[in-house]
Amino acid sequence: AWTDFKQAANDSYRYTVTTSSWTGTRTTTVITIDKGKVVKRSYVASSTISSSYELIIHEQWEEAGATLNTHSNGSALLNLDQVYQKAKTEWLPKRAKATSYFETKNEGMISSCGYVEDNCADDCFVGITIANVEKL
């Protein structure tokens, strides 16, 4: 599915990486790829006040061109070829005392890949969650 999408999109697309914590904090990083190269990254960290459901933005920024990779938060500057390679070499190898996960809910493309060590209580997932992938 990934290679077909990559070809149809002329290797130009954006994907959204999300994280969430048991504390209610969540992040969204949108990575934009043009012809195989990362050209833009945007990031929002937020939480919701449980009593009023009010959304609180803690941090928000956008990088492009010379400002790429000038913030420490947010998902790494990877194209999806690099994400799949990282999945293969870092997140999916069998580990003692850990459970691995791999899902393809983005029209057959990677949506979640990583692992959780046994007996870990909170925020234990090591890997990536991709909410969507779309052509530019």
CSV table of N, CA and C in Angstrom, one decimal:
chain,number,residue,atom,x,y,z
A,1,ALA,N,0.8,-1.2,0.0
A,1,ALA,CA,0.0,0.0,0.0
A,1,ALA,C,0.9,1.3,0.0
A,2,TRP,N,2.0,1.2,0.8
A,2,TRP,CA,2.8,2.4,0.9
A,2,TRP,C,3.5,2.7,-0.5
A,3,THR,N,4.1,1.7,-1.1
A,3,THR,CA,4.7,2.0,-2.4
A,3,THR,C,3.8,2.5,-3.5
A,4,ASP,N,2.6,1.9,-3.5
A,4,ASP,CA,1.6,2.4,-4.4
A,4,ASP,C,1.2,3.8,-4.1
A,5,PHE,N,1.0,4.2,-2.9
A,5,PHE,CA,0.6,5.5,-2.5
A,5,PHE,C,1.7,6.5,-2.8
A,6,LYS,N,2.9,6.1,-2.5
A,6,LYS,CA,4.1,7.0,-2.8
A,6,LYS,C,4.2,7.3,-4.2
A,7,GLN,N,4.0,6.3,-5.1
A,7,GLN,CA,4.1,6.5,-6.5
A,7,GLN,C,3.0,7.4,-7.0
A,8,ALA,N,1.7,7.2,-6.5
A,8,ALA,CA,0.6,7.9,-6.9
A,8,ALA,C,0.7,9.4,-6.5
A,9,ALA,N,1.3,9.6,-5.3
A,9,ALA,CA,1.5,11.0,-4.8
A,9,ALA,C,2.7,11.7,-5.3
A,10,ASN,N,3.5,11.0,-6.1
A,10,ASN,CA,4.8,11.6,-6.6
A,10,ASN,C,5.7,11.8,-5.4
A,11,ASP,N,5.6,11.0,-4.4
A,11,ASP,CA,6.4,11.1,-3.2
A,11,ASP,C,6.3,12.5,-2.5
A,12,SER,N,5.1,13.0,-2.6
A,12,SER,CA,4.7,14.3,-2.0
A,12,SER,C,3.4,14.1,-1.2
A,13,TYR,N,3.5,14.3,0.1
A,13,TYR,CA,2.4,14.0,1.0
A,13,TYR,C,2.6,14.6,2.3
A,14,ARG,N,1.7,14.5,3.2
A,14,ARG,CA,1.8,14.9,4.6
A,14,ARG,C,1.3,13.8,5.4
A,15,TYR,N,1.8,13.7,6.6
A,15,TYR,CA,1.3,12.7,7.6
A,15,TYR,C,1.3,13.4,9.0
A,16,THR,N,0.4,12.9,9.8
A,16,THR,CA,0.1,13.4,11.1
A,16,THR,C,0.5,12.4,12.2
A,17,VAL,N,1.4,12.8,13.1
A,17,VAL,CA,1.8,11.9,14.2
A,17,VAL,C,1.2,12.5,15.4
A,18,THR,N,0.6,11.6,16.2
A,18,THR,CA,-0.1,12.0,17.4
A,18,THR,C,0.5,11.2,18.6
A,19,THR,N,0.4,11.9,19.8
A,19,THR,CA,0.8,11.2,21.0
A,19,THR,C,-0.3,11.6,22.0
A,20,SER,N,-0.5,10.8,23.1
A,20,SER,CA,-1.4,11.2,24.2
A,20,SER,C,-0.9,10.5,25.4
A,21,SER,N,-1.1,11.2,26.5
A,21,SER,CA,-0.7,10.8,27.8
A,21,SER,C,-1.9,10.5,28.7
A,22,TRP,N,-1.7,9.7,29.7
A,22,TRP,CA,-2.7,9.5,30.7
A,22,TRP,C,-3.0,10.7,31.5
A,23,THR,N,-2.1,11.7,31.4
A,23,THR,CA,-2.4,13.0,32.1
A,23,THR,C,-3.3,13.9,31.4
A,24,GLY,N,-3.7,13.5,30.1
A,24,GLY,CA,-4.6,14.3,29.3
A,24,GLY,C,-3.8,15.2,28.3
A,25,THR,N,-2.5,15.2,28.3
A,25,THR,CA,-1.8,16.0,27.4
A,25,THR,C,-1.7,15.2,26.1
A,26,ARG,N,-1.8,15.9,24.9
A,26,ARG,CA,-1.6,15.3,23.6
A,26,ARG,C,-0.9,16.2,22.7
A,27,THR,N,-0.2,15.6,21.7
A,27,THR,CA,0.5,16.4,20.7
A,27,THR,C,0.1,15.9,19.3
A,28,THR,N,0.3,16.8,18.4
A,28,THR,CA,0.1,16.6,17.0
A,28,THR,C,1.2,17.2,16.2
A,29,THR,N,1.9,16.4,15.4
A,29,THR,CA,3.0,16.9,14.6
A,29,THR,C,2.6,16.5,13.1
A,30,VAL,N,2.6,17.5,12.3
A,30,VAL,CA,2.3,17.3,10.9
A,30,VAL,C,3.6,17.5,10.1
A,31,ILE,N,4.0,16.4,9.4
A,31,ILE,CA,5.2,16.4,8.6
A,31,ILE,C,4.8,16.5,7.1
A,32,THR,N,5.4,17.5,6.4
A,32,THR,CA,5.1,17.6,5.0
A,32,THR,C,6.3,17.2,4.2
A,33,ILE,N,6.1,16.4,3.2
A,33,ILE,CA,7.2,15.8,2.4
A,33,ILE,C,6.9,16.3,0.9
A,34,ASP,N,7.9,16.8,0.3
A,34,ASP,CA,7.8,17.2,-1.1
A,34,ASP,C,8.9,16.4,-1.9
A,35,LYS,N,8.5,15.5,-2.8
A,35,LYS,CA,9.4,14.7,-3.6
A,35,LYS,C,10.5,14.0,-2.7
A,36,GLY,N,10.0,13.4,-1.6
A,36,GLY,CA,10.8,12.6,-0.7
A,36,GLY,C,11.5,13.4,0.4
A,37,LYS,N,11.5,14.7,0.4
A,37,LYS,CA,12.2,15.5,1.4
A,37,LYS,C,11.3,16.2,2.3
A,38,VAL,N,11.6,16.2,3.6
A,38,VAL,CA,10.8,17.0,4.5
A,38,VAL,C,11.0,18.4,4.3
A,39,VAL,N,9.8,19.1,4.1
A,39,VAL,CA,9.9,20.6,3.8
A,39,VAL,C,9.2,21.4,4.9
A,40,LYS,N,8.4,20.8,5.7
A,40,LYS,CA,7.7,21.5,6.7
A,40,LYS,C,7.3,20.6,7.9
A,41,ARG,N,7.2,21.2,9.1
A,41,ARG,CA,6.8,20.5,10.3
A,41,ARG,C,6.0,21.5,11.1
A,42,SER,N,4.8,21.1,11.6
A,42,SER,CA,4.1,21.9,12.5
A,42,SER,C,3.7,21.1,13.7
A,43,TYR,N,3.5,21.7,14.9
A,43,TYR,CA,3.4,21.0,16.1
A,43,TYR,C,2.4,21.8,17.0
A,44,VAL,N,1.6,21.0,17.7
A,44,VAL,CA,0.7,21.6,18.7
A,44,VAL,C,0.7,20.6,19.9
A,45,ALA,N,0.9,21.2,21.1
A,45,ALA,CA,0.8,20.4,22.4
A,45,ALA,C,-0.4,21.0,23.1
A,46,SER,N,-1.3,20.1,23.6
A,46,SER,CA,-2.6,20.7,24.2
A,46,SER,C,-3.0,19.7,25.3
A,47,SER,N,-4.0,20.2,26.0
A,47,SER,CA,-4.7,19.3,27.0
A,47,SER,C,-6.1,19.9,27.1
A,48,THR,N,-7.0,19.2,27.8
A,48,THR,CA,-8.4,19.6,28.0
A,48,THR,C,-8.6,19.6,29.5
A,49,ILE,N,-9.3,20.7,29.9
A,49,ILE,CA,-9.7,20.8,31.3
A,49,ILE,C,-10.9,19.9,31.4
A,50,SER,N,-10.9,18.9,32.3
A,50,SER,CA,-11.9,17.9,32.4
A,50,SER,C,-13.3,18.5,32.8
A,51,SER,N,-13.3,19.5,33.7
A,51,SER,CA,-14.6,20.0,34.1
A,51,SER,C,-15.3,20.8,33.1
A,52,SER,N,-14.6,21.5,32.2
A,52,SER,CA,-15.2,22.4,31.2
A,52,SER,C,-15.0,21.9,29.8
A,53,TYR,N,-14.2,20.9,29.6
A,53,TYR,CA,-13.8,20.5,28.2
A,53,TYR,C,-13.1,21.6,27.4
A,54,GLU,N,-12.5,22.6,28.1
A,54,GLU,CA,-11.8,23.7,27.4
A,54,GLU,C,-10.5,23.2,27.0
A,55,LEU,N,-10.1,23.4,25.7
A,55,LEU,CA,-8.9,23.0,25.1
A,55,LEU,C,-7.8,24.1,25.5
A,56,ILE,N,-6.7,23.7,26.0
A,56,ILE,CA,-5.6,24.6,26.4
A,56,ILE,C,-4.4,24.2,25.5
A,57,ILE,N,-3.9,25.2,24.7
A,57,ILE,CA,-2.8,25.0,23.9
A,57,ILE,C,-1.5,25.4,24.7
A,58,HIS,N,-0.6,24.5,24.8
A,58,HIS,CA,0.6,24.7,25.6
A,58,HIS,C,1.8,25.2,24.8
A,59,GLU,N,1.8,24.7,23.6
A,59,GLU,CA,2.9,25.0,22.7
A,59,GLU,C,2.4,24.8,21.2
A,60,GLN,N,2.8,25.7,20.4
A,60,GLN,CA,2.4,25.6,19.0
A,60,GLN,C,3.5,26.3,18.1
A,61,TRP,N,3.9,25.7,17.0
A,61,TRP,CA,4.9,26.3,16.1
A,61,TRP,C,4.8,25.6,14.8
A,62,GLU,N,5.5,26.3,13.8
A,62,GLU,CA,5.7,25.7,12.5
A,62,GLU,C,7.1,26.0,12.0
A,63,GLU,N,7.7,25.0,11.3
A,63,GLU,CA,9.0,25.2,10.8
A,63,GLU,C,9.0,24.9,9.3
A,64,ALA,N,9.8,25.6,8.5
A,64,ALA,CA,9.9,25.3,7.1
A,64,ALA,C,11.3,25.9,6.6
A,65,GLY,N,11.8,25.3,5.6
A,65,GLY,CA,13.1,25.8,5.0
A,65,GLY,C,14.2,25.8,6.1
A,66,ALA,N,14.8,27.0,6.2
A,66,ALA,CA,16.0,27.1,7.1
A,66,ALA,C,15.6,26.9,8.6
A,67,THR,N,14.3,27.0,9.0
A,67,THR,CA,14.0,26.8,10.4
A,67,THR,C,13.6,25.4,10.7
A,68,LEU,N,13.7,24.5,9.7
A,68,LEU,CA,13.4,23.0,10.0
A,68,LEU,C,14.4,22.5,11.1
A,69,ASN,N,13.8,21.8,12.0
A,69,ASN,CA,14.5,21.1,13.1
A,69,ASN,C,15.1,22.1,14.1
A,70,THR,N,14.5,23.3,14.3
A,70,THR,CA,14.9,24.3,15.3
A,70,THR,C,14.2,24.1,16.6
A,71,HIS,N,13.2,23.2,16.7
A,71,HIS,CA,12.5,22.9,17.9
A,71,HIS,C,12.8,21.5,18.4
A,72,SER,N,12.9,21.3,19.7
A,72,SER,CA,13.2,20.0,20.2
A,72,SER,C,12.0,19.1,20.3
A,73,ASN,N,10.8,19.7,20.5
A,73,ASN,CA,9.6,18.8,20.6
A,73,ASN,C,9.1,18.5,19.2
A,74,GLY,N,8.1,17.5,19.2
A,74,GLY,CA,7.5,17.1,17.9
A,74,GLY,C,8.2,15.9,17.4
A,75,SER,N,7.5,15.3,16.5
A,75,SER,CA,8.0,14.1,15.8
A,75,SER,C,9.3,14.4,15.0
A,76,ALA,N,10.1,13.4,14.8
A,76,ALA,CA,11.4,13.5,14.1
A,76,ALA,C,11.1,13.9,12.6
A,77,LEU,N,12.0,14.5,12.0
A,77,LEU,CA,11.9,14.9,10.5
A,77,LEU,C,12.2,13.6,9.7
A,78,LEU,N,11.2,12.8,9.5
A,78,LEU,CA,11.4,11.6,8.7
A,78,LEU,C,10.3,11.5,7.6
A,79,ASN,N,10.7,11.0,6.4
A,79,ASN,CA,9.7,10.7,5.4
A,79,ASN,C,9.2,9.3,5.8
A,80,LEU,N,8.2,8.9,5.1
A,80,LEU,CA,7.6,7.5,5.4
A,80,LEU,C,8.6,6.4,5.1
A,81,ASP,N,9.4,6.5,4.1
A,81,ASP,CA,10.4,5.5,3.9
A,81,ASP,C,11.3,5.3,5.1
A,82,GLN,N,11.7,6.4,5.7
A,82,GLN,CA,12.5,6.3,7.0
A,82,GLN,C,11.7,5.8,8.1
A,83,VAL,N,10.4,6.1,8.2
A,83,VAL,CA,9.5,5.6,9.3
A,83,VAL,C,9.4,4.1,9.1
A,84,TYR,N,9.2,3.6,7.9
A,84,TYR,CA,9.1,2.1,7.7
A,84,TYR,C,10.4,1.5,8.1
A,85,GLN,N,11.6,2.1,7.8
A,85,GLN,CA,12.9,1.5,8.1
A,85,GLN,C,13.1,1.5,9.6
A,86,LYS,N,12.7,2.6,10.3
A,86,LYS,CA,12.8,2.6,11.7
A,86,LYS,C,11.9,1.6,12.4
A,87,ALA,N,10.7,1.4,11.8
A,87,ALA,CA,9.8,0.3,12.3
A,87,ALA,C,10.5,-1.0,12.2
A,88,LYS,N,11.1,-1.3,11.1
A,88,LYS,CA,11.7,-2.6,10.9
A,88,LYS,C,12.9,-2.8,11.8
A,89,THR,N,13.8,-1.8,12.0
A,89,THR,CA,15.0,-1.9,12.7
A,89,THR,C,14.9,-1.6,14.2
A,90,GLU,N,14.0,-0.7,14.6
A,90,GLU,CA,14.0,-0.3,16.0
A,90,GLU,C,12.7,-0.7,16.8
A,91,TRP,N,11.6,-0.6,16.2
A,91,TRP,CA,10.3,-0.8,16.9
A,91,TRP,C,9.8,-2.2,16.9
A,92,LEU,N,10.0,-3.0,15.8
A,92,LEU,CA,9.4,-4.3,15.7
A,92,LEU,C,10.3,-5.5,16.0
A,93,PRO,N,11.6,-5.3,16.1
A,93,PRO,CA,12.4,-6.5,16.5
A,93,PRO,C,11.9,-7.1,17.8
A,94,LYS,N,11.9,-8.5,17.9
A,94,LYS,CA,11.4,-9.1,19.1
A,94,LYS,C,12.3,-8.8,20.3
A,95,ARG,N,11.6,-8.5,21.4
A,95,ARG,CA,12.3,-8.2,22.6
A,95,ARG,C,11.7,-9.1,23.7
A,96,ALA,N,12.6,-9.4,24.6
A,96,ALA,CA,12.1,-10.2,25.8
A,96,ALA,C,11.4,-9.2,26.7
A,97,LYS,N,10.3,-9.6,27.2
A,97,LYS,CA,9.5,-8.8,28.2
A,97,LYS,C,8.9,-7.6,27.6
A,98,ALA,N,8.4,-7.7,26.3
A,98,ALA,CA,7.8,-6.5,25.7
A,98,ALA,C,6.8,-7.1,24.7
A,99,THR,N,5.8,-6.3,24.4
A,99,THR,CA,4.8,-6.6,23.4
A,99,THR,C,4.9,-5.6,22.2
A,100,SER,N,5.0,-6.1,21.0
A,100,SER,CA,5.1,-5.2,19.8
A,100,SER,C,3.7,-5.0,19.2
A,101,TYR,N,3.6,-3.9,18.5
A,101,TYR,CA,2.3,-3.6,17.9
A,101,TYR,C,2.6,-3.0,16.5
A,102,PHE,N,1.8,-3.4,15.5
A,102,PHE,CA,1.9,-2.9,14.1
A,102,PHE,C,0.5,-2.8,13.6
A,103,GLU,N,0.0,-1.7,13.2
A,103,GLU,CA,-1.3,-1.5,12.6
A,103,GLU,C,-1.2,-0.7,11.3
A,104,THR,N,-2.2,-1.0,10.4
A,104,THR,CA,-2.2,-0.3,9.1
A,104,THR,C,-3.6,0.2,8.8
A,105,LYS,N,-4.0,1.2,9.5
A,105,LYS,CA,-5.4,1.7,9.4
A,105,LYS,C,-5.5,2.9,8.5
A,106,ASN,N,-4.3,3.3,7.9
A,106,ASN,CA,-4.3,4.4,6.9
A,106,ASN,C,-4.3,3.9,5.5
A,107,GLU,N,-5.5,3.3,5.1
A,107,GLU,CA,-5.7,2.7,3.8
A,107,GLU,C,-4.6,1.7,3.5
A,108,GLY,N,-4.2,0.9,4.5
A,108,GLY,CA,-3.2,-0.1,4.4
A,108,GLY,C,-1.8,0.3,4.7
A,109,MET,N,-1.6,1.6,5.0
A,109,MET,CA,-0.3,2.1,5.4
A,109,MET,C,-0.2,2.2,6.9
A,110,ILE,N,1.0,2.3,7.4
A,110,ILE,CA,1.3,2.3,8.8
A,110,ILE,C,0.5,3.3,9.5
A,111,SER,N,-0.1,2.9,10.6
A,111,SER,CA,-0.9,3.8,11.5
A,111,SER,C,-0.3,3.7,12.9
A,112,SER,N,0.2,2.6,13.3
A,112,SER,CA,0.8,2.5,14.6
A,112,SER,C,1.9,1.4,14.6
A,113,CYS,N,3.0,1.7,15.2
A,113,CYS,CA,4.1,0.7,15.2
A,113,CYS,C,5.0,1.0,16.4
A,114,GLY,N,5.2,0.0,17.3
A,114,GLY,CA,6.0,0.2,18.4
A,114,GLY,C,5.9,-0.9,19.4
A,115,TYR,N,6.4,-0.7,20.6
A,115,TYR,CA,6.3,-1.7,21.6
A,115,TYR,C,6.1,-1.1,23.0
A,116,VAL,N,5.7,-2.0,23.9
A,116,VAL,CA,5.4,-1.6,25.3
A,116,VAL,C,6.1,-2.7,26.1
A,117,GLU,N,7.0,-2.2,27.0
A,117,GLU,CA,7.7,-3.2,27.9
A,117,GLU,C,6.7,-3.7,29.0
A,118,ASP,N,6.8,-4.9,29.3
A,118,ASP,CA,6.0,-5.6,30.3
A,118,ASP,C,6.1,-4.8,31.7
A,119,ASN,N,5.0,-4.8,32.4
A,119,ASN,CA,4.9,-4.2,33.7
A,119,ASN,C,5.2,-2.7,33.7
A,120,CYS,N,5.1,-2.0,32.6
A,120,CYS,CA,5.2,-0.5,32.6
A,120,CYS,C,3.8,0.0,32.8
A,121,ALA,N,3.7,1.0,33.7
A,121,ALA,CA,2.4,1.5,34.1
A,121,ALA,C,1.8,2.6,33.3
A,122,ASP,N,2.6,3.6,32.9
A,122,ASP,CA,2.0,4.8,32.2
A,122,ASP,C,2.9,5.3,31.1
A,123,ASP,N,2.3,5.7,30.0
A,123,ASP,CA,3.0,6.3,28.9
A,123,ASP,C,4.2,5.5,28.4
A,124,CYS,N,3.9,4.2,28.1
A,124,CYS,CA,5.0,3.2,27.9
A,124,CYS,C,5.2,3.0,26.4
A,125,PHE,N,4.4,3.4,25.5
A,125,PHE,CA,4.5,3.1,24.1
A,125,PHE,C,5.8,3.7,23.5
A,126,VAL,N,6.6,2.9,22.9
A,126,VAL,CA,7.8,3.5,22.2
A,126,VAL,C,7.6,3.2,20.8
A,127,GLY,N,7.4,4.2,20.0
A,127,GLY,CA,7.2,4.0,18.5
A,127,GLY,C,6.5,5.2,17.9
A,128,ILE,N,5.5,4.9,17.0
A,128,ILE,CA,4.9,6.0,16.3
A,128,ILE,C,3.4,5.7,16.1
A,129,THR,N,2.6,6.7,16.2
A,129,THR,CA,1.2,6.6,15.9
A,129,THR,C,0.9,7.7,14.8
A,130,ILE,N,0.4,7.2,13.6
A,130,ILE,CA,0.1,8.1,12.5
A,130,ILE,C,-1.4,8.2,12.3
A,131,ALA,N,-1.9,9.3,12.5
A,131,ALA,CA,-3.4,9.5,12.4
A,131,ALA,C,-3.9,9.5,11.0
A,132,ASN,N,-3.1,10.1,10.1
A,132,ASN,CA,-3.5,10.1,8.7
A,132,ASN,C,-2.3,10.4,7.8
A,133,VAL,N,-2.5,10.0,6.5
A,133,VAL,CA,-1.5,10.2,5.5
A,133,VAL,C,-2.3,10.7,4.3
A,134,GLU,N,-1.9,11.9,3.7
A,134,GLU,CA,-2.6,12.4,2.5
A,134,GLU,C,-1.7,13.0,1.5
A,135,LYS,N,-2.1,12.9,0.2
A,135,LYS,CA,-1.4,13.4,-0.9
A,135,LYS,C,-1.4,15.0,-0.8
A,136,LEU,N,-0.3,15.6,-1.3
A,136,LEU,CA,-0.3,17.0,-1.4
A,136,LEU,C,-1.0,17.5,-2.7
